[in-house]
PDB file of C-alpha atoms in Angstrom:
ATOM      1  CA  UNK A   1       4.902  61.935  -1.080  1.00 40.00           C
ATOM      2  CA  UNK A   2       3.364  63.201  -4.735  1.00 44.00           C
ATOM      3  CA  UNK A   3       3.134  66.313  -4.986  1.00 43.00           C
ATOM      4  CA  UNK A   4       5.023  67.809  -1.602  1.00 41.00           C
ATOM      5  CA  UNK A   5       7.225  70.918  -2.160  1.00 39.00           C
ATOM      6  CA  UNK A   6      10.645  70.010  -0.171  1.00 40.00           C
ATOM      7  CA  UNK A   7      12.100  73.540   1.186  1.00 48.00           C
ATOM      8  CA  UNK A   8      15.646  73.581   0.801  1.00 46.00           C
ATOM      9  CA  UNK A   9      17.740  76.437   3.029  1.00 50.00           C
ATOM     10  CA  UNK A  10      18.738  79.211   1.898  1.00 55.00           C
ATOM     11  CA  UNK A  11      21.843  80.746   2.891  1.00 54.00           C
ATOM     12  CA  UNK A  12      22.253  84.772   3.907  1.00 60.00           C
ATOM     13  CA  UNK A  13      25.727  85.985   2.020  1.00 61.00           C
ATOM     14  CA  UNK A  14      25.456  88.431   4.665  1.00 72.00           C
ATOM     15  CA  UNK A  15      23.341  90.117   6.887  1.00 80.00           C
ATOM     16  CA  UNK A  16      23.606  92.418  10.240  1.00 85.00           C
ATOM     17  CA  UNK A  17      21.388  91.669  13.248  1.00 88.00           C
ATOM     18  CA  UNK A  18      19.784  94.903  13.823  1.00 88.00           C
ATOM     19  CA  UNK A  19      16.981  93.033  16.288  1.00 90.00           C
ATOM     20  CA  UNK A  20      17.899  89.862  18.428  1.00 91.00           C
ATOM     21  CA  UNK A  21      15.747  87.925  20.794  1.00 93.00           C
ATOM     22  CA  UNK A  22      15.391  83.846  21.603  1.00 93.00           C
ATOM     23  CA  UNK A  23      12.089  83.439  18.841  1.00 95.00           C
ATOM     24  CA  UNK A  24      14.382  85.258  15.851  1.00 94.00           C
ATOM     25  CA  UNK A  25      15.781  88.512  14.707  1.00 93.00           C
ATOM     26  CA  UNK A  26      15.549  91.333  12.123  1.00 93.00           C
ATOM     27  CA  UNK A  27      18.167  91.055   9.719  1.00 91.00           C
ATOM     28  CA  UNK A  28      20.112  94.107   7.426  1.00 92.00           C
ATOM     29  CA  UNK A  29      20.636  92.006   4.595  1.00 88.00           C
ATOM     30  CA  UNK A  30      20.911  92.432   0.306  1.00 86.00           C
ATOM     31  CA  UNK A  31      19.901  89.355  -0.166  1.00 84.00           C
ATOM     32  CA  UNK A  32      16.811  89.097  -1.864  1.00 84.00           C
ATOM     33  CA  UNK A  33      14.344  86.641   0.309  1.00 86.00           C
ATOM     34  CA  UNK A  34      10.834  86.372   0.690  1.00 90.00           C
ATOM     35  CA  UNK A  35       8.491  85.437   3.585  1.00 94.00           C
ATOM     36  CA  UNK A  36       8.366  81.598   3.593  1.00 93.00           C
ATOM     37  CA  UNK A  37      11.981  81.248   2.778  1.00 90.00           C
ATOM     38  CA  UNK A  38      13.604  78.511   5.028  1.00 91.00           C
ATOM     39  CA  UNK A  39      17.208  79.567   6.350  1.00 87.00           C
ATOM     40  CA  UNK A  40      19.835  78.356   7.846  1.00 86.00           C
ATOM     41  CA  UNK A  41      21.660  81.175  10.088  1.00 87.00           C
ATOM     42  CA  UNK A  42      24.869  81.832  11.712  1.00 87.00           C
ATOM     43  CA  UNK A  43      25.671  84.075  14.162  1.00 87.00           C
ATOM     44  CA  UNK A  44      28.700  85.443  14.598  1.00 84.00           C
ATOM     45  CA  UNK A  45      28.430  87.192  18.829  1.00 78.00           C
ATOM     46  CA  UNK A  46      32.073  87.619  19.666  1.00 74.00           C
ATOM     47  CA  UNK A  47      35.563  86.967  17.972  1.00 68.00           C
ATOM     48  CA  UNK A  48      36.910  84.215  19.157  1.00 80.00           C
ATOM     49  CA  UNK A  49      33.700  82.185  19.679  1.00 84.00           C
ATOM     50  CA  UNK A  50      32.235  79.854  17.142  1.00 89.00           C
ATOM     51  CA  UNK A  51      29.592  81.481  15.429  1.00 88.00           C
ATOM     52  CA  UNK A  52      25.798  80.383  16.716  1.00 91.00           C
ATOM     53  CA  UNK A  53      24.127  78.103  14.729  1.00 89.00           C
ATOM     54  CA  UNK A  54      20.741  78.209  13.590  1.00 91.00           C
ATOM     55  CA  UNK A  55      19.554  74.976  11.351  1.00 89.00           C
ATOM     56  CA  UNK A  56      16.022  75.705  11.005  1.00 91.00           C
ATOM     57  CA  UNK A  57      14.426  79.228  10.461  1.00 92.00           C
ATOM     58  CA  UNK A  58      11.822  80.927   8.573  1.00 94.00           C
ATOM     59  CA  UNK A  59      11.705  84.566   6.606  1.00 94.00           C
ATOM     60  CA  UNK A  60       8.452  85.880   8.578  1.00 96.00           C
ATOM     61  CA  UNK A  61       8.343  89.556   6.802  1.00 96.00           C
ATOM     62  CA  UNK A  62      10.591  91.336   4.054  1.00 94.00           C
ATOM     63  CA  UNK A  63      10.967  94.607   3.780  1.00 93.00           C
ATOM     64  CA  UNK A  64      14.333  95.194   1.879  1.00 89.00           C
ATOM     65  CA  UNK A  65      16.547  95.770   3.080  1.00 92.00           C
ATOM     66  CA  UNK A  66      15.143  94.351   6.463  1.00 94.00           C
ATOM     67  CA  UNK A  67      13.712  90.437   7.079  1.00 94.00           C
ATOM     68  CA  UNK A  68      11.891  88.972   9.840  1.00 95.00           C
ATOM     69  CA  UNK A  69      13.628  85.539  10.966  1.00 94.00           C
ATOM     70  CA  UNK A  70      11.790  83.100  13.536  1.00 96.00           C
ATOM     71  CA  UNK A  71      14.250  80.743  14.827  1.00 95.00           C
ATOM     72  CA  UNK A  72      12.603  77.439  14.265  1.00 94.00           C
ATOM     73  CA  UNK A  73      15.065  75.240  16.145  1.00 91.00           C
ATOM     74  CA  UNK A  74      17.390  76.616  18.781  1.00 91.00           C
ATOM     75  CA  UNK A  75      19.618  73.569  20.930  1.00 92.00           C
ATOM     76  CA  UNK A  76      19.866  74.402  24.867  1.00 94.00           C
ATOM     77  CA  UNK A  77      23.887  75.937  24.213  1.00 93.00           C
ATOM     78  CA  UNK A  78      22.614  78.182  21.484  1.00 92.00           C
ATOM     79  CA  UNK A  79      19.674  79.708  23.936  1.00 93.00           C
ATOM     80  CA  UNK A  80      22.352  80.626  26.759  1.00 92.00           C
ATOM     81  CA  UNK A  81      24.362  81.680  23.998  1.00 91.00           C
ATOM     82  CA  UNK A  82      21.647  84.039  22.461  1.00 91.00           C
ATOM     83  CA  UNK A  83      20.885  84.847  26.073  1.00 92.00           C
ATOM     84  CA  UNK A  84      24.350  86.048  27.030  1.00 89.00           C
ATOM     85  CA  UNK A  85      24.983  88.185  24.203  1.00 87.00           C
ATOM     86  CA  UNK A  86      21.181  89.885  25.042  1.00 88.00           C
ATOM     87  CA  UNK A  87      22.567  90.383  28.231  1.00 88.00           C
ATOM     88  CA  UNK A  88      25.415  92.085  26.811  1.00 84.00           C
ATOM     89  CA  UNK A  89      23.616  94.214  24.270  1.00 80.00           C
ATOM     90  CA  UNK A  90      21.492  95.932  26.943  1.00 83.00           C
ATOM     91  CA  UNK A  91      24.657  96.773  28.907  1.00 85.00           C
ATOM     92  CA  UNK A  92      25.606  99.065  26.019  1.00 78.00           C
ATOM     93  CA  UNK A  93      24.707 101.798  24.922  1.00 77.00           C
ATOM     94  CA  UNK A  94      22.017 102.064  22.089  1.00 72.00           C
ATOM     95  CA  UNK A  95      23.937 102.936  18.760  1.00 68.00           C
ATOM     96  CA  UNK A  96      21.223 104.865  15.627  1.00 70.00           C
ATOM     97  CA  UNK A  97      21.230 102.485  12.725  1.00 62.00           C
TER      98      UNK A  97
END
């Protein structure tokens, strides 16, 4: 197609989830992105576990050092994955940033 821009991921060196819910998160990050930015994301919820994998999402807000990620595409395992570790988050106490 002339003339069609083809986003191409971008990859966080490294980032901590201060925010976490099915439709995204809020990311701690150095990296320098800007809203628009495609991503791809991995989660890493326990040790042990494979990290969750996120193929498609977008930079919705930037604030540095704080982004806005909307998950774009999340399979059915990653959602219960996402799910459990929310579940396990609210079971602890709430720690200042």
């Amino acid at each position: 197609m002339p003339g069609a821009v083809q986003r191409v991921p971008y990859r966080l060196r490294a980032g901590q989830v201060i925010n976490l819910s099915l439709q995204g998160c809020c990311l701690r990050t150095q990296d320098a992105v800007k809203p628009g930015h495609a991503l791809q994301v991995q989660l890493q919820a326990s040790t042990g576990e494979p990290p969750i994998q996120i193929n498609r999402a977008m930079v919705q807000w930037a604030l540095a050092p704080y982004v806005g990620v909307e998950f774009l595409t999340l399979s059915q395992d990653n959602q219960q994955r996402i799910q459990q570790v929310i579940r396990e988050l609210e079971q602890q106490p709430v720690q200042p940033i």
